[in-house]
Coordinates of C-alpha atoms and ligand atoms in Angstrom, one line a residue:
M1 CA 39.3 2.3 -9.7
Q2 CA 36.6 -0.3 -9.4
Q3 CA 33.8 -0.6 -12.0
A4 CA 30.2 -0.1 -10.8
D5 CA 26.9 -0.2 -12.8
L6 CA 25.5 3.1 -11.6
I7 CA 26.6 6.0 -9.4
I8 CA 24.1 8.5 -8.0
K9 CA 26.0 11.7 -7.3
H10 CA 25.5 15.0 -5.5
G11 CA 22.2 14.0 -3.8
Q12 CA 21.1 14.3 -0.2
L13 CA 21.0 10.7 1.0
V14 CA 18.4 9.8 3.6
T15 CA 20.2 7.1 5.6
P16 CA 19.7 5.5 9.0
S17 CA 22.5 7.8 10.2
G18 CA 20.7 10.9 9.0
I19 CA 20.4 13.1 5.9
H20 CA 23.8 13.9 4.4
S21 CA 25.3 14.5 1.0
G22 CA 27.1 11.6 -0.7
E23 CA 27.0 9.1 -3.5
V24 CA 25.3 5.8 -3.9
V25 CA 27.4 3.3 -5.8
C26 CA 25.3 0.4 -7.3
K27 CA 26.7 -2.9 -8.6
G28 CA 25.0 -6.2 -9.3
G29 CA 21.7 -4.8 -8.0
R30 CA 23.1 -3.9 -4.6
I31 CA 24.5 -0.8 -2.9
V32 CA 28.2 -1.4 -2.7
A33 CA 29.5 1.9 -1.4
L34 CA 28.2 5.3 -0.2
N35 CA 31.3 7.1 -1.3
A36 CA 32.4 7.1 -5.0
R37 CA 36.0 7.9 -4.4
D38 CA 37.3 4.5 -5.7
W39 CA 34.5 3.9 -8.2
H40 CA 33.8 4.5 -11.8
A41 CA 30.5 3.8 -13.7
N42 CA 29.3 4.3 -17.2
E43 CA 25.9 5.4 -15.9
V44 CA 25.8 8.4 -13.6
I45 CA 22.8 10.2 -12.2
D46 CA 23.3 13.7 -11.2
A47 CA 21.0 14.1 -8.2
R48 CA 21.9 17.7 -7.4
G49 CA 19.0 19.3 -5.6
L50 CA 17.4 16.0 -5.0
H51 CA 16.9 13.7 -2.0
V52 CA 17.7 10.0 -2.4
L53 CA 15.3 7.8 -0.4
P54 CA 15.3 4.1 0.1
G55 CA 12.8 2.7 -2.5
V56 CA 9.1 3.4 -1.5
I57 CA 7.1 0.2 -0.8
D58 CA 3.4 0.3 -1.2
S59 CA 2.2 -2.7 0.9
Q60 CA -1.5 -2.5 -0.3
V61 CA -2.5 -2.4 -3.9
H62 CA -5.3 -4.1 -6.0
F63 CA -4.1 -4.7 -9.5
R64 CA -7.2 -6.7 -10.7
E65 CA -5.4 -9.3 -12.8
P66 CA -6.5 -11.9 -13.5
G67 CA -10.2 -11.4 -14.2
L68 CA -10.8 -7.6 -14.0
E69 CA -8.3 -6.2 -16.5
H70 CA -10.8 -3.6 -17.6
K71 CA -10.0 -1.9 -14.3
E72 CA -6.3 -2.6 -14.0
T73 CA -3.5 -4.9 -15.1
L74 CA -0.3 -6.0 -13.4
E75 CA 1.7 -4.1 -16.1
A76 CA -0.2 -0.8 -15.9
G77 CA -0.4 -1.0 -12.1
T78 CA 3.4 -1.5 -11.7
R79 CA 4.0 1.2 -14.4
G80 CA 2.0 3.6 -12.3
A81 CA 4.0 2.6 -9.3
V82 CA 7.4 3.5 -10.8
L83 CA 6.0 6.7 -12.3
G84 CA 5.0 7.6 -8.8
G85 CA 8.4 6.7 -7.3
V86 CA 7.3 3.3 -5.9
T87 CA 9.8 0.5 -6.1
G88 CA 7.7 -2.4 -4.8
V89 CA 4.1 -3.5 -4.1
F90 CA 2.1 -6.1 -2.2
E91 CA -0.9 -7.1 -4.3
M92 CA -4.2 -8.1 -2.8
P93 CA -6.1 -11.4 -3.4
N94 CA -9.6 -10.2 -4.4
T95 CA -9.0 -10.8 -8.1
N96 CA -11.1 -13.3 -10.2
P97 CA -10.3 -16.0 -9.5
L98 CA -9.5 -15.1 -5.9
T99 CA -5.9 -15.9 -4.8
L100 CA -6.6 -18.9 -2.6
D101 CA -4.0 -21.6 -3.5
A102 CA -0.6 -22.3 -5.0
A103 CA -1.9 -22.3 -8.6
D104 CA -3.6 -18.9 -8.2
L105 CA -0.3 -17.5 -6.7
N106 CA 1.8 -19.1 -9.5
N107 CA -0.5 -17.7 -12.1
K108 CA 0.0 -14.2 -10.8
L109 CA 3.8 -14.7 -10.5
Q110 CA 3.9 -16.0 -14.1
R111 CA 1.9 -13.0 -15.3
M112 CA 4.5 -10.7 -13.8
Q113 CA 7.4 -12.2 -15.8
G114 CA 8.6 -9.5 -18.1
R115 CA 5.7 -7.2 -17.2
A116 CA 6.5 -6.0 -13.7
W117 CA 8.0 -2.5 -13.6
C118 CA 8.6 -2.8 -9.9
N119 CA 9.2 -5.5 -7.3
Y120 CA 6.2 -7.4 -6.0
A121 CA 4.7 -10.0 -3.7
F122 CA 1.1 -11.3 -3.5
Y123 CA -1.2 -11.8 -0.6
M124 CA -3.0 -15.2 -0.2
G125 CA -6.6 -14.8 0.7
G126 CA -7.7 -16.5 4.0
S127 CA -11.1 -18.2 3.8
A128 CA -13.1 -21.3 4.8
D129 CA -12.0 -22.9 1.5
N130 CA -8.3 -22.9 2.2
V131 CA -7.9 -22.6 5.9
T132 CA -6.3 -26.1 6.4
Q133 CA -3.7 -25.3 3.7
L134 CA -2.7 -21.8 4.9
P135 CA 0.4 -22.9 6.9
V136 CA 1.9 -24.1 3.6
L137 CA 0.4 -21.5 1.4
E138 CA 1.7 -18.5 3.4
Q139 CA 5.3 -19.8 3.0
L140 CA 5.2 -20.0 -0.7
P141 CA 7.8 -17.9 -2.6
G142 CA 6.4 -14.6 -3.7
C143 CA 3.7 -14.6 -1.0
A144 CA 3.4 -11.6 1.3
G145 CA 1.3 -13.5 3.8
V146 CA -2.4 -14.0 4.4
K147 CA -5.1 -11.3 4.0
V148 CA -8.5 -11.6 5.5
F149 CA -11.7 -9.5 4.8
M150 CA -13.8 -9.5 7.9
G151 CA -16.4 -7.3 6.1
S152 CA -17.2 -7.6 2.4
S153 CA -15.9 -4.9 0.3
F154 CA -15.2 -5.7 -3.4
G155 CA -15.2 -9.4 -4.5
S156 CA -16.5 -12.5 -2.6
L157 CA -13.6 -13.0 -0.2
L158 CA -15.0 -13.0 3.4
A159 CA -14.2 -14.5 6.8
D160 CA -16.7 -12.9 9.2
E161 CA -17.3 -15.6 11.9
D162 CA -15.1 -15.6 15.0
E163 CA -14.7 -19.4 14.8
L164 CA -13.4 -19.3 11.3
L165 CA -11.2 -16.3 12.1
E166 CA -9.7 -18.2 15.0
Q167 CA -9.0 -21.2 12.8
I168 CA -7.3 -18.9 10.2
L169 CA -5.2 -17.2 12.9
R170 CA -4.0 -20.6 14.2
A171 CA -3.2 -21.7 10.7
G172 CA 0.1 -20.0 10.3
K173 CA 2.6 -17.7 11.9
R174 CA 3.4 -14.8 9.6
R175 CA 1.9 -11.4 10.3
M176 CA -1.6 -11.5 9.0
A177 CA -3.2 -8.6 7.2
V178 CA -6.8 -7.7 8.1
H179 CA -9.6 -5.6 6.6
A180 CA -11.6 -4.9 9.8
E181 CA -15.2 -4.0 9.2
D182 CA -18.0 -5.9 10.9
E183 CA -20.0 -7.8 8.3
Q184 CA -23.1 -8.3 10.4
R185 CA -23.4 -4.6 11.3
L186 CA -22.8 -3.6 7.7
R187 CA -25.7 -5.8 6.6
Q188 CA -28.0 -4.6 9.4
R189 CA -27.5 -1.0 8.5
K190 CA -27.4 -1.2 4.7
E191 CA -31.1 -1.2 3.9
T192 CA -32.1 1.7 6.1
I193 CA -29.2 4.0 5.6
C194 CA -28.6 3.3 1.9
Q195 CA -32.2 4.3 1.1
S196 CA -31.0 7.9 0.8
R197 CA -29.0 6.9 -2.3
N198 CA -26.7 9.7 -1.2
V199 CA -23.0 8.9 -1.1
E200 CA -22.5 11.4 1.8
D201 CA -24.0 8.6 3.9
H202 CA -21.2 6.1 3.1
P203 CA -19.4 6.8 6.4
E204 CA -22.7 6.6 8.2
W205 CA -23.5 3.2 6.7
R206 CA -20.0 1.8 7.4
D207 CA -19.7 3.7 10.6
V208 CA -17.0 3.9 13.2
E209 CA -18.7 1.2 15.3
S210 CA -18.5 -1.2 12.3
A211 CA -14.8 -0.7 12.1
L212 CA -14.2 -0.6 15.8
N213 CA -16.2 -3.8 16.5
A214 CA -14.2 -5.8 14.0
T215 CA -10.9 -4.3 15.1
R216 CA -11.8 -5.2 18.8
R217 CA -12.8 -8.8 17.8
I218 CA -9.6 -9.5 15.8
L219 CA -7.4 -8.1 18.5
R220 CA -9.1 -10.4 21.0
L221 CA -8.6 -13.4 18.8
A222 CA -4.9 -12.4 18.1
E223 CA -4.3 -12.2 21.8
K224 CA -5.9 -15.6 22.3
T225 CA -3.9 -17.3 19.5
G226 CA -0.6 -15.3 19.8
R227 CA -0.7 -14.4 16.1
R228 CA 0.8 -11.1 14.8
L229 CA -1.5 -8.8 12.9
H230 CA -1.3 -6.0 10.4
L231 CA -4.4 -3.8 10.5
L232 CA -5.0 -2.3 7.1
H233 CA -6.4 1.2 6.3
I234 CA -7.3 2.3 9.8
T235 CA -9.8 5.2 9.7
S236 CA -11.0 6.3 13.1
A237 CA -9.8 8.0 16.3
E238 CA -11.3 5.3 18.4
E239 CA -9.3 2.5 16.6
I240 CA -6.0 4.5 16.9
A241 CA -6.6 4.8 20.7
L242 CA -7.3 1.1 20.9
L243 CA -4.4 0.0 18.7
A244 CA -2.0 2.1 20.8
Q245 CA -2.6 -0.5 23.5
H246 CA -1.6 -3.4 21.3
K247 CA 1.6 -2.4 19.7
S248 CA 3.5 -5.5 20.9
R249 CA 1.7 -7.7 18.4
V250 CA -0.1 -5.4 16.0
T251 CA 1.1 -3.1 13.2
V252 CA -1.0 -0.4 11.6
E253 CA -1.5 1.1 8.1
V254 CA -3.2 4.3 7.1
T255 CA -3.8 5.5 3.6
P256 CA -3.0 8.8 2.0
H257 CA -6.7 9.1 1.1
H258 CA -7.7 9.1 4.8
L259 CA -4.9 11.5 5.6
T260 CA -5.8 13.9 2.8
M261 CA -9.6 13.9 2.3
A262 CA -12.3 14.5 4.9
A263 CA -16.1 14.1 5.0
P264 CA -18.4 15.7 4.1
D265 CA -16.4 17.9 1.8
C266 CA -14.8 15.1 -0.3
Y267 CA -18.2 13.5 -1.0
Q268 CA -19.7 16.9 -2.0
R269 CA -16.8 17.5 -4.3
L270 CA -16.1 14.1 -5.7
G271 CA -19.3 12.1 -5.2
S272 CA -18.7 8.4 -5.4
L273 CA -15.1 8.9 -6.6
A274 CA -14.3 9.4 -2.9
Q275 CA -16.1 6.3 -1.9
M276 CA -13.9 3.6 -0.4
N277 CA -14.0 1.0 2.3
P278 CA -13.5 1.6 5.2
P279 CA -14.8 5.1 4.4
V280 CA -13.1 8.5 4.5
R281 CA -14.5 10.0 7.7
S282 CA -14.7 13.5 9.3
R283 CA -11.8 15.8 10.1
R284 CA -11.8 14.6 13.8
H285 CA -10.8 11.2 12.6
Q286 CA -8.3 12.5 10.1
D287 CA -6.6 14.5 12.9
A288 CA -6.4 11.4 15.0
L289 CA -4.7 9.5 12.1
W290 CA -2.1 12.2 11.9
Q291 CA -1.6 12.1 15.7
G292 CA -1.2 8.3 15.3
I293 CA 1.6 9.0 12.8
R294 CA 3.3 11.5 15.2
D295 CA 3.0 9.1 18.1
G296 CA 4.3 6.1 16.2
V297 CA 1.1 4.1 16.4
V298 CA 1.1 4.0 12.6
D299 CA 3.8 1.8 11.0
V300 CA 3.2 2.2 7.3
I301 CA 1.4 4.1 4.6
G302 CA -0.3 1.9 2.0
S303 CA -2.2 3.3 -0.9
D304 CA -5.0 0.8 -1.1
H305 CA -4.9 1.4 -4.9
A306 CA -8.3 0.0 -5.9
P307 CA -9.2 1.1 -9.4
H308 CA -12.7 1.0 -10.8
T309 CA -13.7 2.7 -14.1
L310 CA -15.4 6.1 -14.2
E311 CA -18.4 4.4 -15.7
E312 CA -18.6 1.9 -12.8
K313 CA -18.1 4.8 -10.3
S314 CA -20.9 6.8 -11.9
R315 CA -23.6 4.3 -10.7
Q316 CA -25.9 5.6 -8.0
W317 CA -24.6 4.9 -4.5
P318 CA -24.5 2.3 -3.0
D319 CA -24.3 0.4 -6.3
S320 CA -21.1 2.3 -7.1
P321 CA -18.1 0.2 -6.3
S322 CA -15.7 1.4 -3.5
G323 CA -12.1 2.2 -4.2
M324 CA -9.8 4.8 -5.8
T325 CA -6.5 4.7 -7.6
G326 CA -3.6 5.6 -5.3
V327 CA -0.3 3.8 -6.0
Q328 CA 1.0 6.6 -8.3
T329 CA -0.1 9.5 -6.1
L330 CA 1.0 8.0 -2.7
L331 CA 4.4 9.7 -2.7
P332 CA 3.5 13.1 -4.3
V333 CA 0.6 13.5 -1.9
M334 CA 2.7 12.5 1.1
L335 CA 5.6 14.8 0.0
N336 CA 3.0 17.6 -0.2
H337 CA 2.0 16.9 3.4
L338 CA 5.7 17.0 4.3
N339 CA 5.9 20.4 2.7
E340 CA 2.9 21.6 4.6
G341 CA 4.7 20.6 7.8
R342 CA 2.7 17.5 8.8
L343 CA 5.6 15.1 9.0
S344 CA 9.4 15.0 8.5
L345 CA 11.3 13.4 5.7
M346 CA 12.8 10.8 8.2
R347 CA 9.3 9.9 9.4
L348 CA 8.0 9.6 5.9
V349 CA 10.9 7.2 5.0
D350 CA 10.1 5.2 8.1
L351 CA 6.5 4.9 7.0
T352 CA 7.1 4.0 3.3
S353 CA 10.5 2.2 3.3
A354 CA 11.9 1.2 6.6
G355 CA 8.5 0.5 8.1
P356 CA 7.3 -2.1 5.6
A357 CA 10.8 -3.7 5.5
R358 CA 10.8 -4.1 9.3
I359 CA 7.2 -5.3 9.9
F360 CA 7.1 -7.7 6.9
G361 CA 10.7 -8.9 7.3
L362 CA 11.8 -7.9 3.8
E363 CA 15.3 -9.1 3.0
A364 CA 17.8 -6.3 2.1
K365 CA 15.1 -3.6 1.6
G366 CA 14.1 -0.3 3.3
R367 CA 17.4 1.5 3.9
I368 CA 20.3 3.1 2.1
A369 CA 23.1 1.0 3.4
V370 CA 26.0 -1.0 2.0
G371 CA 24.9 -4.5 1.1
Y372 CA 21.2 -3.5 0.7
D373 CA 19.3 -3.8 -2.6
A374 CA 19.8 -0.7 -4.8
D375 CA 16.1 0.3 -4.8
L376 CA 15.9 4.0 -4.6
T377 CA 13.5 6.9 -5.0
L378 CA 14.8 10.3 -6.0
V379 CA 12.6 13.2 -5.0
D380 CA 12.6 16.9 -5.5
L381 CA 11.1 18.4 -2.3
S382 CA 10.5 21.8 -3.9
A383 CA 9.1 20.8 -7.4
K384 CA 5.6 22.1 -8.0
R385 CA 3.4 19.9 -10.1
T386 CA -0.3 19.5 -10.8
I387 CA -1.6 15.9 -10.5
S388 CA -3.7 15.2 -13.5
N389 CA -5.6 12.2 -14.9
D390 CA -3.4 12.4 -18.1
W391 CA -0.4 11.3 -15.9
I392 CA -2.2 8.4 -14.3
A393 CA -1.1 5.0 -15.8
S394 CA -3.9 3.0 -14.3
V395 CA -6.3 1.4 -16.8
A396 CA -9.1 3.1 -14.8
G397 CA -7.4 6.4 -15.9
W398 CA -8.4 8.7 -13.0
S399 CA -7.3 10.0 -9.7
P400 CA -9.3 11.7 -6.9
Y401 CA -6.4 14.3 -6.9
D402 CA -6.9 15.4 -10.5
G403 CA -6.2 19.1 -10.5
M404 CA -4.4 19.2 -7.1
E405 CA -1.2 21.2 -7.0
V406 CA 1.5 19.6 -4.9
T407 CA 5.0 20.5 -3.8
G408 CA 7.3 17.6 -3.9
W409 CA 7.7 15.1 -6.8
P410 CA 9.4 11.8 -7.6
M411 CA 12.1 12.6 -10.2
A412 CA 13.6 9.1 -10.6
T413 CA 13.0 5.5 -9.7
V414 CA 15.8 3.0 -9.4
I415 CA 15.2 -0.7 -9.0
G416 CA 18.0 -3.2 -8.5
G417 CA 20.5 -0.6 -9.7
E418 CA 18.5 0.2 -12.9
C419 CA 16.9 3.5 -13.5
V420 CA 13.4 2.8 -14.7
M421 CA 11.9 6.3 -14.4
R422 CA 13.5 9.7 -14.9
D423 CA 11.6 13.0 -15.2
D424 CA 8.3 11.3 -15.7
E425 CA 9.6 9.1 -18.5
L426 CA 9.9 5.3 -18.3
L427 CA 13.3 3.8 -19.1
G428 CA 14.4 0.3 -20.1
E429 CA 12.3 -2.8 -19.6
P430 CA 10.1 -4.1 -16.8
A431 CA 12.6 -5.9 -14.6
G432 CA 10.8 -6.2 -11.2
Q433 CA 11.5 -9.2 -9.0
P434 CA 9.6 -10.9 -6.3
F435 CA 10.4 -9.7 -2.8
R436 CA 12.2 -12.1 -0.5
F437 CA 11.0 -12.4 3.1
L438 CA 13.0 -13.3 6.1
D439 CA 9.9 -14.9 7.7
A440 CA 9.3 -17.4 4.8
E441 CA 11.0 -20.7 5.2
R442 CA 11.1 -21.6 1.5
E443 CA 13.5 -19.9 -0.8
L444 CA 12.8 -18.6 -4.3
E445 CA 14.4 -20.7 -7.0
Ligands
LIG1 O1 -12.6 0.6 -1.1 C1 -12.1 -0.5 -1.2 N1 -11.9 -1.1 -2.4 N2 -11.7 -1.2 -0.1 C2 -11.4 -2.5 -0.2 O2 -11.1 -3.0 0.8 C3 -11.4 -3.2 -1.5 C4 -11.1 -2.3 -2.6 C5 -11.4 -3.0 -3.9 O3 -10.8 -4.0 -4.1 O4 -12.0 -2.3 -4.7

């Protein structure tokens, strides 16, 4: 018998060759066998009745540290992640200070030491201030790539002129992430439309045309420069149709919020709690996002976890900040959609594990296979739970899904062969590590 660290037994494994019963044998942080016949371990997880998925990766979260720790911290954000079955996150650069150079990135990496419950990487912001250094910055260890805001959302990061965008696109080669809303159009419409002070007008202010214009512009520039793109939080039927024509170079994210909520109902029910950018739109757009998932136009689900306090959210629109928590509810909400027949388990795993690993070139992630990292999410597809604010780890302390009954729940989170969450309880110590990227030329020390 050989000695392993952990064996997960009796579960249904979701593997590239299908869903079948088996064991996952973990040793030294890796999966070393999918059959425990020759293996022994002191720690065994009985996964009877559970499905074992490759660890869920959330490639868009805002964890607010440094500078805005009253909304979120790296510790609380990653804690929420593992409580929600998420094993790794990519964190966004609109903190204070913004993440614009090596010192900013190192500061975030340092802050994660001993405080990261899950694995992580950080986006570098792309702006006029750092454009010449981007080819070096995007290669730094722990960097997920470059993120650009074409329309201002929260924080001062902005690159809205085509000339600057083209410079940024030419300054590097990794897949570049984009928030596509047209700044000029947003500014033009703000005064007139926001006079109503009614949050139901949020999708009218930041309308489909605002998103579509920006998406068209960045696609044209990507074509011109040959750069690969990742379009974050796509919200409209028109963009899905357009993006379907550009799949050779462009990957697409949608969020659980846009797949679950619809206007006007969500604004009537939740007020500015449902306010995010780009906005939650009507049912017609939501249906198109689901069609985009079925057709394969959508590559990943990212939560766009963007916490603000309830007090901040209670300001009168449009002074209320945009964004909702989401990292902890990503998986429960998507499992509920699965139970309601909107997607299969194989498709979900493609969107939350294999998809991010494939499009961002994550080393040894995204599948249950021998030699891959032992990052795993164990779920009970038939567990019924009610999402409540009490369960939310975020410093902001609330979820737009408070009170929602869901079927399907994360029962355990395993990272690098260590079980860090079981039955809603945290176990052990934060031991998350930076992701390694096949695209990056520099190695982590
Ligand atoms: O609603 C949003 N909030 N959208 C974004 O793009 C930024 C985010 C935030 O940081 O609050």
